[in-house]
Coordinates of C-alpha atoms in Angstrom, one line a residue:
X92 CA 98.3 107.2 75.0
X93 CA 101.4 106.5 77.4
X94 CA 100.5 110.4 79.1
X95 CA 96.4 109.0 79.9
X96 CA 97.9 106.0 81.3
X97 CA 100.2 107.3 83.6
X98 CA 98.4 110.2 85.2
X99 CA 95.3 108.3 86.1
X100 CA 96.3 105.1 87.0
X101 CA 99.4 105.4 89.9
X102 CA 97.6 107.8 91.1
X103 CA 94.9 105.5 91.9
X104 CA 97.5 103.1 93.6
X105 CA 98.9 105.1 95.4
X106 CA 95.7 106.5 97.2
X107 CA 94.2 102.6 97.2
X108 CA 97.6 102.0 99.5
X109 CA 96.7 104.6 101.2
X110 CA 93.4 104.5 102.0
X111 CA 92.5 100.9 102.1
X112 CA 93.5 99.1 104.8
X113 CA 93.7 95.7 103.4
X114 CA 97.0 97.4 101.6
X115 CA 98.3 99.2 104.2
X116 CA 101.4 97.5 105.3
X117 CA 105.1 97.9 105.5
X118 CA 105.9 96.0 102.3
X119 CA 103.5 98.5 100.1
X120 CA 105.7 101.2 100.7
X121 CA 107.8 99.9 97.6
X122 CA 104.9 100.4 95.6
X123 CA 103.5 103.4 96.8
X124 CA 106.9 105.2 96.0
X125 CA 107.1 103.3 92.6
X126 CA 104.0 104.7 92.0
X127 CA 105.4 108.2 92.9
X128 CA 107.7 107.8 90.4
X129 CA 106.0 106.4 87.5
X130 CA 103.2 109.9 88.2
X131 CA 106.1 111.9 88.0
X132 CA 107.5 110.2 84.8
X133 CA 104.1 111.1 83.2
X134 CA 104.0 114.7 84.4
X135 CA 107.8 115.5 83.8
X136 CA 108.9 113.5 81.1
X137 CA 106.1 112.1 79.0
X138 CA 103.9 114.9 79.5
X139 CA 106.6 117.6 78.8
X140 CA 107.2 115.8 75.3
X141 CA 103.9 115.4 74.4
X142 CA 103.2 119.2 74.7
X143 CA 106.2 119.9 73.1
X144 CA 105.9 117.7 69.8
X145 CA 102.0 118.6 69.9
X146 CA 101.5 122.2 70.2
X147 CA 105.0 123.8 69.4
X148 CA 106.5 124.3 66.5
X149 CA 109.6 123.7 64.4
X150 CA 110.7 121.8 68.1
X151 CA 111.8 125.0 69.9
X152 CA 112.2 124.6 73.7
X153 CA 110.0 127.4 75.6
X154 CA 110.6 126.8 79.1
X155 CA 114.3 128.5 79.9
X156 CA 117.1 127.0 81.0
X157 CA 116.0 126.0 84.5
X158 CA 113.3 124.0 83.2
X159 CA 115.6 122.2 80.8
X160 CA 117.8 121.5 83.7
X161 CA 115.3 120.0 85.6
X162 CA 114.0 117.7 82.4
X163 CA 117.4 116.4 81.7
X164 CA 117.9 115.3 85.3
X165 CA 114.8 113.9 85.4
X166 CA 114.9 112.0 82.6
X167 CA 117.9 110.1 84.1
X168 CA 117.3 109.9 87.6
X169 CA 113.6 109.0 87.9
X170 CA 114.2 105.7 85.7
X171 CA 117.0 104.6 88.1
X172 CA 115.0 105.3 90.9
X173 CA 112.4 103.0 89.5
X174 CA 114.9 100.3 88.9
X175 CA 116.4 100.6 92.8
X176 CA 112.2 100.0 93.8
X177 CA 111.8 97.2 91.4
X178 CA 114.7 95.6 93.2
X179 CA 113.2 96.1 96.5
X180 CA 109.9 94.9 95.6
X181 CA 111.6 91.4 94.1
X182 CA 114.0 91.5 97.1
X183 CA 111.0 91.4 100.0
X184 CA 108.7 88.9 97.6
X185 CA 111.6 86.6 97.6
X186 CA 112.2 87.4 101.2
X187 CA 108.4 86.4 101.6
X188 CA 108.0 83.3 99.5
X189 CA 111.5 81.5 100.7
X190 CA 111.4 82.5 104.3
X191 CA 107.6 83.3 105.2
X192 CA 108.4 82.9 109.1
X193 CA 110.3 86.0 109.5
X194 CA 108.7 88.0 106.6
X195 CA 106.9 89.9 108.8
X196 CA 109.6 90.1 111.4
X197 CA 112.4 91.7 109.2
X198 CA 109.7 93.5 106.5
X199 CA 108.8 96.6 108.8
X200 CA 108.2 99.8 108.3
X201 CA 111.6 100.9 109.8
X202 CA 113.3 99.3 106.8
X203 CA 111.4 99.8 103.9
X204 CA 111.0 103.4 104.3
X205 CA 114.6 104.2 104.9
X206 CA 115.4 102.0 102.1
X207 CA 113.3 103.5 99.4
X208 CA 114.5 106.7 100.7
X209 CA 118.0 105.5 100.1
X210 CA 117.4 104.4 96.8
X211 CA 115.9 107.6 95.9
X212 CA 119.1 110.0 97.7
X213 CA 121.3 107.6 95.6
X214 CA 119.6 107.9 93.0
X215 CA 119.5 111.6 93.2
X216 CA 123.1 111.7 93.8
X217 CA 124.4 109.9 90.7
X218 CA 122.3 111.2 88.1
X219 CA 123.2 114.9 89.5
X220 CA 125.9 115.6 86.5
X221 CA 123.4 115.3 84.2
X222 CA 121.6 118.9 86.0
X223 CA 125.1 120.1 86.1
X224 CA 126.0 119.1 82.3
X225 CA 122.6 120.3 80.7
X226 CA 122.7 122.6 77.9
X227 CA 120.2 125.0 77.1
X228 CA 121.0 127.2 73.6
X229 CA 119.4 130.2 72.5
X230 CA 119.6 130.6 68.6
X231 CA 117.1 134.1 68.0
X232 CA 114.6 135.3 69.7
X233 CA 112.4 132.2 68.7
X234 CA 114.4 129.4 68.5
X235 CA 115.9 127.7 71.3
X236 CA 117.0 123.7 72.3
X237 CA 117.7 121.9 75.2
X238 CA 120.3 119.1 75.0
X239 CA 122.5 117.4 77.7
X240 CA 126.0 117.4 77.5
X241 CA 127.2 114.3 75.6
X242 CA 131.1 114.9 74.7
X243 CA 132.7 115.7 78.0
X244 CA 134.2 112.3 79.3
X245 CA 133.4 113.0 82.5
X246 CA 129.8 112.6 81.8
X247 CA 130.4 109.7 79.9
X248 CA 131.8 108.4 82.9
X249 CA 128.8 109.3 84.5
X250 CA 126.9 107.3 81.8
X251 CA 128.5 104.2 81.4
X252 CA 128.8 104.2 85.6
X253 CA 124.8 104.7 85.8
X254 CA 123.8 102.4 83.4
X255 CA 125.9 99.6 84.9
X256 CA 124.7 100.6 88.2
X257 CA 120.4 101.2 87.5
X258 CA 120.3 98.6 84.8
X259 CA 122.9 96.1 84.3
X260 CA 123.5 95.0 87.9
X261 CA 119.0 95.3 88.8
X262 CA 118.7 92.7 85.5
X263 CA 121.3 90.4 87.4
X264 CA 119.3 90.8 90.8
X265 CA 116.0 90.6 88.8
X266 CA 116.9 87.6 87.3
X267 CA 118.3 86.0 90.4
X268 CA 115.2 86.7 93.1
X269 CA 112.5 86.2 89.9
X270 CA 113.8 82.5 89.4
X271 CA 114.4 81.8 92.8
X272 CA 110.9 82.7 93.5
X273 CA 109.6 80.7 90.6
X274 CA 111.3 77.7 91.9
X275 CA 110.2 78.0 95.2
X276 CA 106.7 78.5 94.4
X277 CA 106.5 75.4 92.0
X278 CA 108.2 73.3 95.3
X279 CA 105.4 74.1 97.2
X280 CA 102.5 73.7 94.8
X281 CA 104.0 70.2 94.2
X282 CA 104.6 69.3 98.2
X283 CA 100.9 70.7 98.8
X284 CA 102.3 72.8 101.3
X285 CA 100.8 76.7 100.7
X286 CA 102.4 78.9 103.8
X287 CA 101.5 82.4 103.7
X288 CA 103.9 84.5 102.7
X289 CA 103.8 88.1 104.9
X290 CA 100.6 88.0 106.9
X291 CA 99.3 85.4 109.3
X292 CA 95.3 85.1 110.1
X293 CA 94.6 84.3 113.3
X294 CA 92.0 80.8 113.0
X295 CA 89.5 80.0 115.7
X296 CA 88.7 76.4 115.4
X297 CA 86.3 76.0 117.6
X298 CA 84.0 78.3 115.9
X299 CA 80.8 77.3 113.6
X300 CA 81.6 80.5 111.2
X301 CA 85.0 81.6 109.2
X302 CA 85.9 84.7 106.8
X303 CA 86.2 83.8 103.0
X304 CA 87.3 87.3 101.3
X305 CA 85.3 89.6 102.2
X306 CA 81.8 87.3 103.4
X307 CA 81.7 84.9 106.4
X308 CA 80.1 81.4 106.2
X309 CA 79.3 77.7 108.0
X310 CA 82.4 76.0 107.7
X311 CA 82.4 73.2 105.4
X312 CA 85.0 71.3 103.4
X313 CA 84.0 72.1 100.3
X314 CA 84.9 75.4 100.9
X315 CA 88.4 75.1 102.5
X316 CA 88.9 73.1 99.6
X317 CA 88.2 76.3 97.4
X318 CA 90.3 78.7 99.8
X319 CA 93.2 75.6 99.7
X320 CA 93.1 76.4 95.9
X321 CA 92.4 79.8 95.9
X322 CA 95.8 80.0 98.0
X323 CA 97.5 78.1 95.7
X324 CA 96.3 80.8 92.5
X325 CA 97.4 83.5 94.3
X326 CA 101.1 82.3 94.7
X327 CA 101.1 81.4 91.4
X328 CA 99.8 84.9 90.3
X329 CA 102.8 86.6 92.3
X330 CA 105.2 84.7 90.0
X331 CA 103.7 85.5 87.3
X332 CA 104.0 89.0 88.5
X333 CA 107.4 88.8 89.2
X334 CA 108.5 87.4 85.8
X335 CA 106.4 90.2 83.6
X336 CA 108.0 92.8 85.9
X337 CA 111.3 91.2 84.9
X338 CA 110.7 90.9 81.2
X339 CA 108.4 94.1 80.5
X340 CA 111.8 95.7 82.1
X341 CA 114.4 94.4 80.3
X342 CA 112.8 94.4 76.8
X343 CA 112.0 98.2 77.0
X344 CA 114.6 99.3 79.1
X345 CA 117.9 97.8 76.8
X346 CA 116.7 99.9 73.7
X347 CA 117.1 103.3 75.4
X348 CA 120.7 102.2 77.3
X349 CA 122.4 100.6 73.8
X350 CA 121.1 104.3 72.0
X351 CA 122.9 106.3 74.9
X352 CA 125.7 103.8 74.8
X353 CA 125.9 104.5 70.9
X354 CA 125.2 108.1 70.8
X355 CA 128.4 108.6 73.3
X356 CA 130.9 106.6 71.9
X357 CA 130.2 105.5 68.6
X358 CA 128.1 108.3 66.6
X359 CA 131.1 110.0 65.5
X360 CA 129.6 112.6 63.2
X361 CA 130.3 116.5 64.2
X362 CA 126.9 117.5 63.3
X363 CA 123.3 115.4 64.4
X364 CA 121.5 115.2 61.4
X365 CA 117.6 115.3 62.1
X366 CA 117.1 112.7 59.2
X367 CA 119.9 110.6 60.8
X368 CA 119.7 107.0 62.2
X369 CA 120.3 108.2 65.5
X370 CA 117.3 110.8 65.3
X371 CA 114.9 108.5 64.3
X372 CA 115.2 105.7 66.7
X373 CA 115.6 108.8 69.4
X374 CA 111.8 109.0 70.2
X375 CA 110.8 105.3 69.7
X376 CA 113.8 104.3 72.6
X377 CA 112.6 107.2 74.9
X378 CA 108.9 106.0 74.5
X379 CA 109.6 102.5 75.3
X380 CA 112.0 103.0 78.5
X381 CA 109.1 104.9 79.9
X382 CA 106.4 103.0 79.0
X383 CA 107.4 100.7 81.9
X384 CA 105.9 103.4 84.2
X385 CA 102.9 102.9 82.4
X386 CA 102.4 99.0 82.7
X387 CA 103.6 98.6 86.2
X388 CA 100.2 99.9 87.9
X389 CA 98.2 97.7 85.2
X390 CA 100.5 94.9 86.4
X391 CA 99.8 95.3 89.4
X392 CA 95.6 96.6 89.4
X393 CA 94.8 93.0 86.5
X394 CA 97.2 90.3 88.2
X395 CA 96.4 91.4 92.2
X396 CA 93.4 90.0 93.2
X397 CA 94.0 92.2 96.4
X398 CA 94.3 95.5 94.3
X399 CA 91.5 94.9 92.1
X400 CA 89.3 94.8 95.2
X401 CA 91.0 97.6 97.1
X402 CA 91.1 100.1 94.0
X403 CA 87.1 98.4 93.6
X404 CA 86.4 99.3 97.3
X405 CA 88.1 102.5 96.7
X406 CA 86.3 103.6 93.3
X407 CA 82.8 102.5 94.2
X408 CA 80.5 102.8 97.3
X409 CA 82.0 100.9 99.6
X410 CA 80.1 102.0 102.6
X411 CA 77.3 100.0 101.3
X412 CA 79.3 97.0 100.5
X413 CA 80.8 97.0 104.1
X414 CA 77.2 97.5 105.2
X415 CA 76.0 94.2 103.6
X416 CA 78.9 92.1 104.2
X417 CA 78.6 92.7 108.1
X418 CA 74.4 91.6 107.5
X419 CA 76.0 88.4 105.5
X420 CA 78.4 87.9 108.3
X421 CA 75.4 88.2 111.1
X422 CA 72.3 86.2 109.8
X423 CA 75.3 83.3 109.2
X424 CA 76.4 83.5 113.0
X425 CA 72.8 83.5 113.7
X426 CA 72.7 80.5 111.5
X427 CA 75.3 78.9 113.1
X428 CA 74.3 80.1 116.8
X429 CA 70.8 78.0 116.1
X430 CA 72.2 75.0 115.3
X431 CA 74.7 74.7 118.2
X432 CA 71.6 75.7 120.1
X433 CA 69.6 72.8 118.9
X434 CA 72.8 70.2 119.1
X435 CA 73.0 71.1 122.8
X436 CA 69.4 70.5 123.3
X437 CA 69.3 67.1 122.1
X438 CA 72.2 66.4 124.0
X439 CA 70.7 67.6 127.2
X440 CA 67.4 67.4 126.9
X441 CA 67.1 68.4 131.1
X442 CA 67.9 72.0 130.3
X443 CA 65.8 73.8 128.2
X444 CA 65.3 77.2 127.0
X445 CA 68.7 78.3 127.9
X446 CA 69.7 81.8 127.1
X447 CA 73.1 83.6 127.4
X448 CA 72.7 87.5 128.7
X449 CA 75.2 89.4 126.5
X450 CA 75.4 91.9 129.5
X451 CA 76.7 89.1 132.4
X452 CA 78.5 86.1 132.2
X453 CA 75.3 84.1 133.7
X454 CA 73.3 81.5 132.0
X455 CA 69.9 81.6 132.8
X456 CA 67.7 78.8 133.3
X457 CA 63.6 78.7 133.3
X458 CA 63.8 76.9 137.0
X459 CA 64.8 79.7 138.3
X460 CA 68.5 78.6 139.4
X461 CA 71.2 80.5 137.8
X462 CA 74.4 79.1 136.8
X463 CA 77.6 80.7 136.3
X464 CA 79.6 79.9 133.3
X465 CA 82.8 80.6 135.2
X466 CA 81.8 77.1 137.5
X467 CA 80.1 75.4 134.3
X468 CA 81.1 75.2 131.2
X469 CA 78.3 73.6 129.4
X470 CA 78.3 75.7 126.2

């Protein structure tokens, strides 16, 4: 279940924040790499196991020592690195919500991609013991295991380091930016004050028409009422975001850090038994740390009303779509073109029949005298 989970859907965010440009912005670039990492969670980790416990036999490791090189480190290193781009991702929504003026001014693209790259070389760099320690065993010419190397106490160093360094201190941070977030959302709510967090729209007042989502209408109050509140819903949605991202990680994340924890320092016995404790509760612990790579994109695809219409956009004809919202948008400015038209005429009823040339700034009267709107401004 966890394997057709993964491999479809961060695939799918990651090309809808690539290819949509409603997504494409310097702040994405946390969750395109988190989606990265979550794809290669279910290729490397939960894929590998599934095809192992599935189709092979008696448990026996078939892939050489390389490959069980590569599955130990990656076991380690791709849930830290996924812990470093949670912390980014609350770090620039906090950034966002408390301080939405120079959002856009310190979120660019020049420091959240050499930030996710430095959470991924750090990443990369602690969890590197781990390819080092890795222990591949060849028992006959069918049977073979691939463990990592638990009883050296430089690798428990190594543990007890990572997991106070990819879990213990992100829960802190999580917990920090999550309620601060929270509260400042609530504030705002309550003043009736809704400031948009990373991008600004530029409004043109003076206009008849205005864009609501992805149609344009007449403006009326009824329905800056419904954007007002429509504002409001998606603020609310981003902390409620924010604090499933932070439970979802620490409830299935604390499972698999206590069993390494007690596997390393208190499972004394010289020889694992397969019926043990510690065997049993082995799979269920592995499952659950990386099922967080599964819910993130479904986090993300159900609460986003952004990335429910870009994957939307992405997955269906959107051609079309684009085809009929630009008609929507020009029978409305028609709409809205006649009756400024028929305002102006009652209000000078003199001149008639007036026409603007879209090729020349000249207004062109049915007397025959031409007016430039440079030297009069009438419309």
């Amino acid at each position: 279940m966890q394997k057709n989970v993964l491999i479809p859907a961060n695939p799918v965010t990651f090309f809808a924040i690539v290819t949509q440009r409603s997504l494409r912005s310097p702040t994405n670039v946390f969750l395109a790499a988190l989606s990265v990492v979550d794809f290669f969670v279910g290729v490397f980790c939960v894929g590998q196991n599934a095809i192992h416990l599935s189709y092979i036999n008696e448990g026996t490791w078939p892939l050489g020592s390389q490959a069980c090189k590569i599955y130990i480190y990656f076991i380690h290193m791709l849930p830290s690195v996924s812990a470093g781009l949670l912390v980014l991702l609350s770090l620039e929504r906090m950034i966002a919500v408390k301080f939405p003026m120079i959002a856009s001014k310190i979120l660019k693209y020049s420091i959240t991609i050499p930030s996710t790259l430095l959470v991924w070389l750090c990443a990369g760099i602690s969890n590197f013991p781990f390819y080092i320690g890795a222990r591949f065993k060849q028992y006959n010419n069918y049977f073979s295991g691939c463990f990592p190397e638990d009883a050296n106490p430089f690798n428990r160093g190594v543990l007890v380091f990572n997991i106070f360094a990819w879990f213990i201190i992100p829960c802190i941070f999580l917990a920090i930016a999550n309620t601060w977030t929270a509260i400042t959302i609530c504030a705002s709510i309550k003043k009736g004050t809704v400031a948009r967090s990373t991008s600004t729209s530029k409004s043109n007042h003076s206009s008849k028409t205005f864009f609501a989502g992805r149609f344009c209408f007449p403006r009326r109050k009824k329905i800056r009422t419904r954007i007002y509140h429509g504002t409001i819903d998606e603020r609310r949605r981003v902390g409620y975001i924010q604090i499933a991202i932070f439970i979802i990680f620490v409830c299935l994340q604390s499972p698999r850090r206590m069993y390494l924890l007690y596997r390393n320092f208190f499972d004394q016995a010289p020889v694992k038994s397969i019926n043990g404790f510690v065997a049993k509760i082995h799979p269920l612990t592995f499952l659950m740390q990386f099922a967080v790579s599964a819910i993130n994109p479904l986090i993300y695809g159900f609460l986003s009303r952004r990335f429910r219409q870009a994957i939307l956009s992405m997955l269906c004809c959107h051609k079309d779509r684009e085809r009929r919202r630009q008609q929507v948008c020009q029978n409305a400015y028609r709409h809205a073109s006649k009756q400024e038209s028929a305002s102006f005429h009652t209000k000078h009823p003199l001149l008639t029949d007036v026409r603007l040339d879209r090729k020349s700034p000249v207004l062109n009267f049915r007397n025959g005298n031409q007016i430039n709107s440079a030297e009069e401004t009438l419309l």
